[in-house]
JSON list of C-alpha atoms in Angstrom, two decimals:
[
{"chain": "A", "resi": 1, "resn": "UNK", "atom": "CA", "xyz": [1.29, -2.31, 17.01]},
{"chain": "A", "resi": 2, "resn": "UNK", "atom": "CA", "xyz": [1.59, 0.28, 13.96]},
{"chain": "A", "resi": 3, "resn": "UNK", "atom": "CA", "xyz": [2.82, -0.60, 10.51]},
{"chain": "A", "resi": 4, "resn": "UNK", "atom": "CA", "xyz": [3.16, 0.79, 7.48]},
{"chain": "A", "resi": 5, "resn": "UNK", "atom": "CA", "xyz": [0.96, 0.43, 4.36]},
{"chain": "A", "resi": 6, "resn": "UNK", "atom": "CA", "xyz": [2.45, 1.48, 1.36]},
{"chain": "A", "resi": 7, "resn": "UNK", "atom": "CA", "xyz": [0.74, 1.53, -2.28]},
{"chain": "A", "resi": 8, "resn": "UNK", "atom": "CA", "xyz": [3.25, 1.31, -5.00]},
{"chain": "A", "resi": 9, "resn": "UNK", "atom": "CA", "xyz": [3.32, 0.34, -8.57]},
{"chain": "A", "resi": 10, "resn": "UNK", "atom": "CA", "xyz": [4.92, -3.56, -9.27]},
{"chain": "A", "resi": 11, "resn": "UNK", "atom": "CA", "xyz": [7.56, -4.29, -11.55]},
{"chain": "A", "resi": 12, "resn": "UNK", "atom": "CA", "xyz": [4.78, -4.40, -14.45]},
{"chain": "A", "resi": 13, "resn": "UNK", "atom": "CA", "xyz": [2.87, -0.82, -13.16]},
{"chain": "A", "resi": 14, "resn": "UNK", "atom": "CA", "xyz": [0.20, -2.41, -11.61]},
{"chain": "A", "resi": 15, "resn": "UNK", "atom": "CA", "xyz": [-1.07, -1.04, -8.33]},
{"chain": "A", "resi": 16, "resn": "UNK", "atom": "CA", "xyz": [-0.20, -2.99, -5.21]},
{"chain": "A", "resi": 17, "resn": "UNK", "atom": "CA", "xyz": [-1.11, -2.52, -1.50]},
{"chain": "A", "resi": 18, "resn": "UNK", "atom": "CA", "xyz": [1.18, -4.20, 0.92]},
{"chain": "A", "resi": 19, "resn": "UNK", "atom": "CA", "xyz": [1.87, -3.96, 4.97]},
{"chain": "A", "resi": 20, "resn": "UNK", "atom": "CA", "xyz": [5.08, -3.90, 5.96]},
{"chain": "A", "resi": 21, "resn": "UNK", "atom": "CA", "xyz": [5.33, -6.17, 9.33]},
{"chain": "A", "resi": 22, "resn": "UNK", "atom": "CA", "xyz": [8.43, -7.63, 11.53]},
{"chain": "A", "resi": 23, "resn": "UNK", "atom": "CA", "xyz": [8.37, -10.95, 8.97]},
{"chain": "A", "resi": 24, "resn": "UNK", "atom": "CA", "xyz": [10.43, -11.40, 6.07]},
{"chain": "A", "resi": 25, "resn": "UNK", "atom": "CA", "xyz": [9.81, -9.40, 2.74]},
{"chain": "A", "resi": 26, "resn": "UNK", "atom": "CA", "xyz": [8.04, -12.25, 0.90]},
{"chain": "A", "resi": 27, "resn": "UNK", "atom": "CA", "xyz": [5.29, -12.91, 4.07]},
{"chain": "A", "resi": 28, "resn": "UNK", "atom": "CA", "xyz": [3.82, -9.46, 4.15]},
{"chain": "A", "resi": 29, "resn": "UNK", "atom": "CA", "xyz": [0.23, -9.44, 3.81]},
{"chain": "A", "resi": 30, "resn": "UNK", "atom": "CA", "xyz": [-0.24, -8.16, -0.09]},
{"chain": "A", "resi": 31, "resn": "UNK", "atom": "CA", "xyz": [-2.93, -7.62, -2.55]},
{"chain": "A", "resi": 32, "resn": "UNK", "atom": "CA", "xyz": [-2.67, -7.06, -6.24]},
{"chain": "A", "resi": 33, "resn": "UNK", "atom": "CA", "xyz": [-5.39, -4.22, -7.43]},
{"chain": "A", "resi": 34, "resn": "UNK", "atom": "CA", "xyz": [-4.22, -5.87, -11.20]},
{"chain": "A", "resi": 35, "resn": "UNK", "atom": "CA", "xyz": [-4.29, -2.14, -13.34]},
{"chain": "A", "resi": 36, "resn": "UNK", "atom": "CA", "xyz": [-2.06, -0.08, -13.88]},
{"chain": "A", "resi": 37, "resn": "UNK", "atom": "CA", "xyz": [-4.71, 2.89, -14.55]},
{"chain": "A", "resi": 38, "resn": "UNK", "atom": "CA", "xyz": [-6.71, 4.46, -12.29]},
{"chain": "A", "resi": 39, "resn": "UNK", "atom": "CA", "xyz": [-5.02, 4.55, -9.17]},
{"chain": "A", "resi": 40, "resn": "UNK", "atom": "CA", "xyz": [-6.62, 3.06, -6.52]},
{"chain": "A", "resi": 41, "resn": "UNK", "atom": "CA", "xyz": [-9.31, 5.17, -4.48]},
{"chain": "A", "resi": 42, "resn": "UNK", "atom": "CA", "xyz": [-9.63, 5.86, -0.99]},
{"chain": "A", "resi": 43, "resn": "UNK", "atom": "CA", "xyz": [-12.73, 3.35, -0.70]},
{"chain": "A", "resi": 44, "resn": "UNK", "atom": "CA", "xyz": [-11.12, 0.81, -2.35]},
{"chain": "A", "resi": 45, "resn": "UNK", "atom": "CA", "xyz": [-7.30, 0.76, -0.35]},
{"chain": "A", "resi": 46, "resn": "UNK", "atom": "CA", "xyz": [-9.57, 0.98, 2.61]},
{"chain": "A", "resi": 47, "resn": "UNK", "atom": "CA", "xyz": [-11.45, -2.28, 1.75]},
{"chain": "A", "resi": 48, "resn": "UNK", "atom": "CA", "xyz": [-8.14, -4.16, 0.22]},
{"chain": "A", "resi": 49, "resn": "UNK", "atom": "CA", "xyz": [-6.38, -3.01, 3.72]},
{"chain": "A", "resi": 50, "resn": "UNK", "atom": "CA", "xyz": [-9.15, -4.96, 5.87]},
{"chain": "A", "resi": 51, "resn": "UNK", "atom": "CA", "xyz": [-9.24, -7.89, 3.59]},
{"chain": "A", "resi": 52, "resn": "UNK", "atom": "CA", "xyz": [-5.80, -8.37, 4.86]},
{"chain": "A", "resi": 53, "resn": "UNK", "atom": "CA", "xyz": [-6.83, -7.62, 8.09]},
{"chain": "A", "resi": 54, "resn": "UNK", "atom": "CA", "xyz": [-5.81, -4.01, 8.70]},
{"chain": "A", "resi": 55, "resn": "UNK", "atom": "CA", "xyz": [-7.26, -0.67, 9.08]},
{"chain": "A", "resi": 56, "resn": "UNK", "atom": "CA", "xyz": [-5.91, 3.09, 9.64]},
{"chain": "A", "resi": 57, "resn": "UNK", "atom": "CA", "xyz": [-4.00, 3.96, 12.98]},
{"chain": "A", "resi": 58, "resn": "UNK", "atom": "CA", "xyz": [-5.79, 7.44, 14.13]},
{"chain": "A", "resi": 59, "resn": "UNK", "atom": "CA", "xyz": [-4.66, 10.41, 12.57]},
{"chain": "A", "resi": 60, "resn": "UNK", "atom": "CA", "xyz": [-2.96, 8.55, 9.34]},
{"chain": "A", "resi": 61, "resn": "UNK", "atom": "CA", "xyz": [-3.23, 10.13, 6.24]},
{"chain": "A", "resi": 62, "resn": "UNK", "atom": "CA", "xyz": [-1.96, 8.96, 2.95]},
{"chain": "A", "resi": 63, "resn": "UNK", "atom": "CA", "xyz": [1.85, 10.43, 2.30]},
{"chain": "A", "resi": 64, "resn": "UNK", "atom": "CA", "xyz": [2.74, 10.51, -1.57]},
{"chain": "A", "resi": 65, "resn": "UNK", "atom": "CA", "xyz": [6.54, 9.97, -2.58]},
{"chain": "A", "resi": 66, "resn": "UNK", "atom": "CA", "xyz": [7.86, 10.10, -6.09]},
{"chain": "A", "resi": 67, "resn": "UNK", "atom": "CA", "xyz": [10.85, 7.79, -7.03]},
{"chain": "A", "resi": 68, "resn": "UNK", "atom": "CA", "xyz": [12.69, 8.21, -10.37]},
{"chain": "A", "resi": 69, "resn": "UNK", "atom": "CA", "xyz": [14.80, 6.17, -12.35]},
{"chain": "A", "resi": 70, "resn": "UNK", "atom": "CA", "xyz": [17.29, 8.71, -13.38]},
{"chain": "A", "resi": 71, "resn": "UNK", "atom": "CA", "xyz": [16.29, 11.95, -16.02]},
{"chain": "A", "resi": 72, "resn": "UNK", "atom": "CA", "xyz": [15.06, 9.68, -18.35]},
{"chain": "A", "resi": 73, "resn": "UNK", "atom": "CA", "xyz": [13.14, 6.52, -16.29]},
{"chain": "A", "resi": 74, "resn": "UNK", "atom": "CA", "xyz": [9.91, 6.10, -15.81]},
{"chain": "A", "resi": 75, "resn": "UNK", "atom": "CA", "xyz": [8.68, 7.73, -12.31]},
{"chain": "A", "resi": 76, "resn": "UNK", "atom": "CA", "xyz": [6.93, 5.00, -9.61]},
{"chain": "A", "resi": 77, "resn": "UNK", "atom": "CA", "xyz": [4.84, 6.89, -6.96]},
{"chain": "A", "resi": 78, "resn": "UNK", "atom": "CA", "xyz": [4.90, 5.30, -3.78]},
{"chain": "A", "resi": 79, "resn": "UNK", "atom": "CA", "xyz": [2.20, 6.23, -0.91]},
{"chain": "A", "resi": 80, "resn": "UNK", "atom": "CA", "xyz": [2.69, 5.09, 2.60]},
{"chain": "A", "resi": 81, "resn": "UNK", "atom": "CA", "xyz": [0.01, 5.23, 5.88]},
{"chain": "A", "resi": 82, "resn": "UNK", "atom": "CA", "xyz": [0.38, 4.01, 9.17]},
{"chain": "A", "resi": 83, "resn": "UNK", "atom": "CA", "xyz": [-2.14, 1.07, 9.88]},
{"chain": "A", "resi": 84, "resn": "UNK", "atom": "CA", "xyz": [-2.44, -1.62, 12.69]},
{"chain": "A", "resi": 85, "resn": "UNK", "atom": "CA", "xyz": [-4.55, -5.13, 13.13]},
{"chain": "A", "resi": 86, "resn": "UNK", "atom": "CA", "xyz": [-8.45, -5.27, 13.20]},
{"chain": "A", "resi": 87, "resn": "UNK", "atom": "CA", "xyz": [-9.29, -5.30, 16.44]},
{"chain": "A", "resi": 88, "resn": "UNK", "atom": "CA", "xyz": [-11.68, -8.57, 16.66]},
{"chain": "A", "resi": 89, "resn": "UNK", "atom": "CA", "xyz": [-15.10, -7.75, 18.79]},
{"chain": "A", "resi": 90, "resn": "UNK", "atom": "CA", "xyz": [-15.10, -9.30, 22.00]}
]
């Protein structure tokens, strides 16, 4: 099953990775990179993804979005990719 990943600053511009599954809004599997500056790297979402027990469906590649508050709010950038479970070895 696919889902998707999306990076996004919080409330308080910190990064944030966080999968979005079937389950409500506050069980989705989440972790906190806790800066606001630099964003994330590849390496990095990669390893916060499998911590939380995901990795990248084939062919996904980052997507960037930009969200604004209006002409004179701040802009969030939002980033989604398709992932899906770890498969465990058998």
């Amino acid at each position: 099953m696919t889902h998707s990943a999306r990076l996004a600053n919080s409330h308080f511009g910190e990064w944030e990775i966080y999968v979005v599954t079937d389950g409500p809004t506050l069980g989705w599997p989440a972790c906190d990179f806790r800066r606001t500056q630099p964003i994330p790297t590849l390496a990095e979402r990669t390893a916060a993804l499998a911590d939380l027990g995901y990795e990248a469906a084939a062919g996904a590649v980052w997507e960037w979005m930009e969200m604004d508050n209006g002409d004179t709010g701040d802009v969030a950038l939002l980033a989604a990719f398709d992932v899906h479970p770890i498969r465990e070895a058998s």
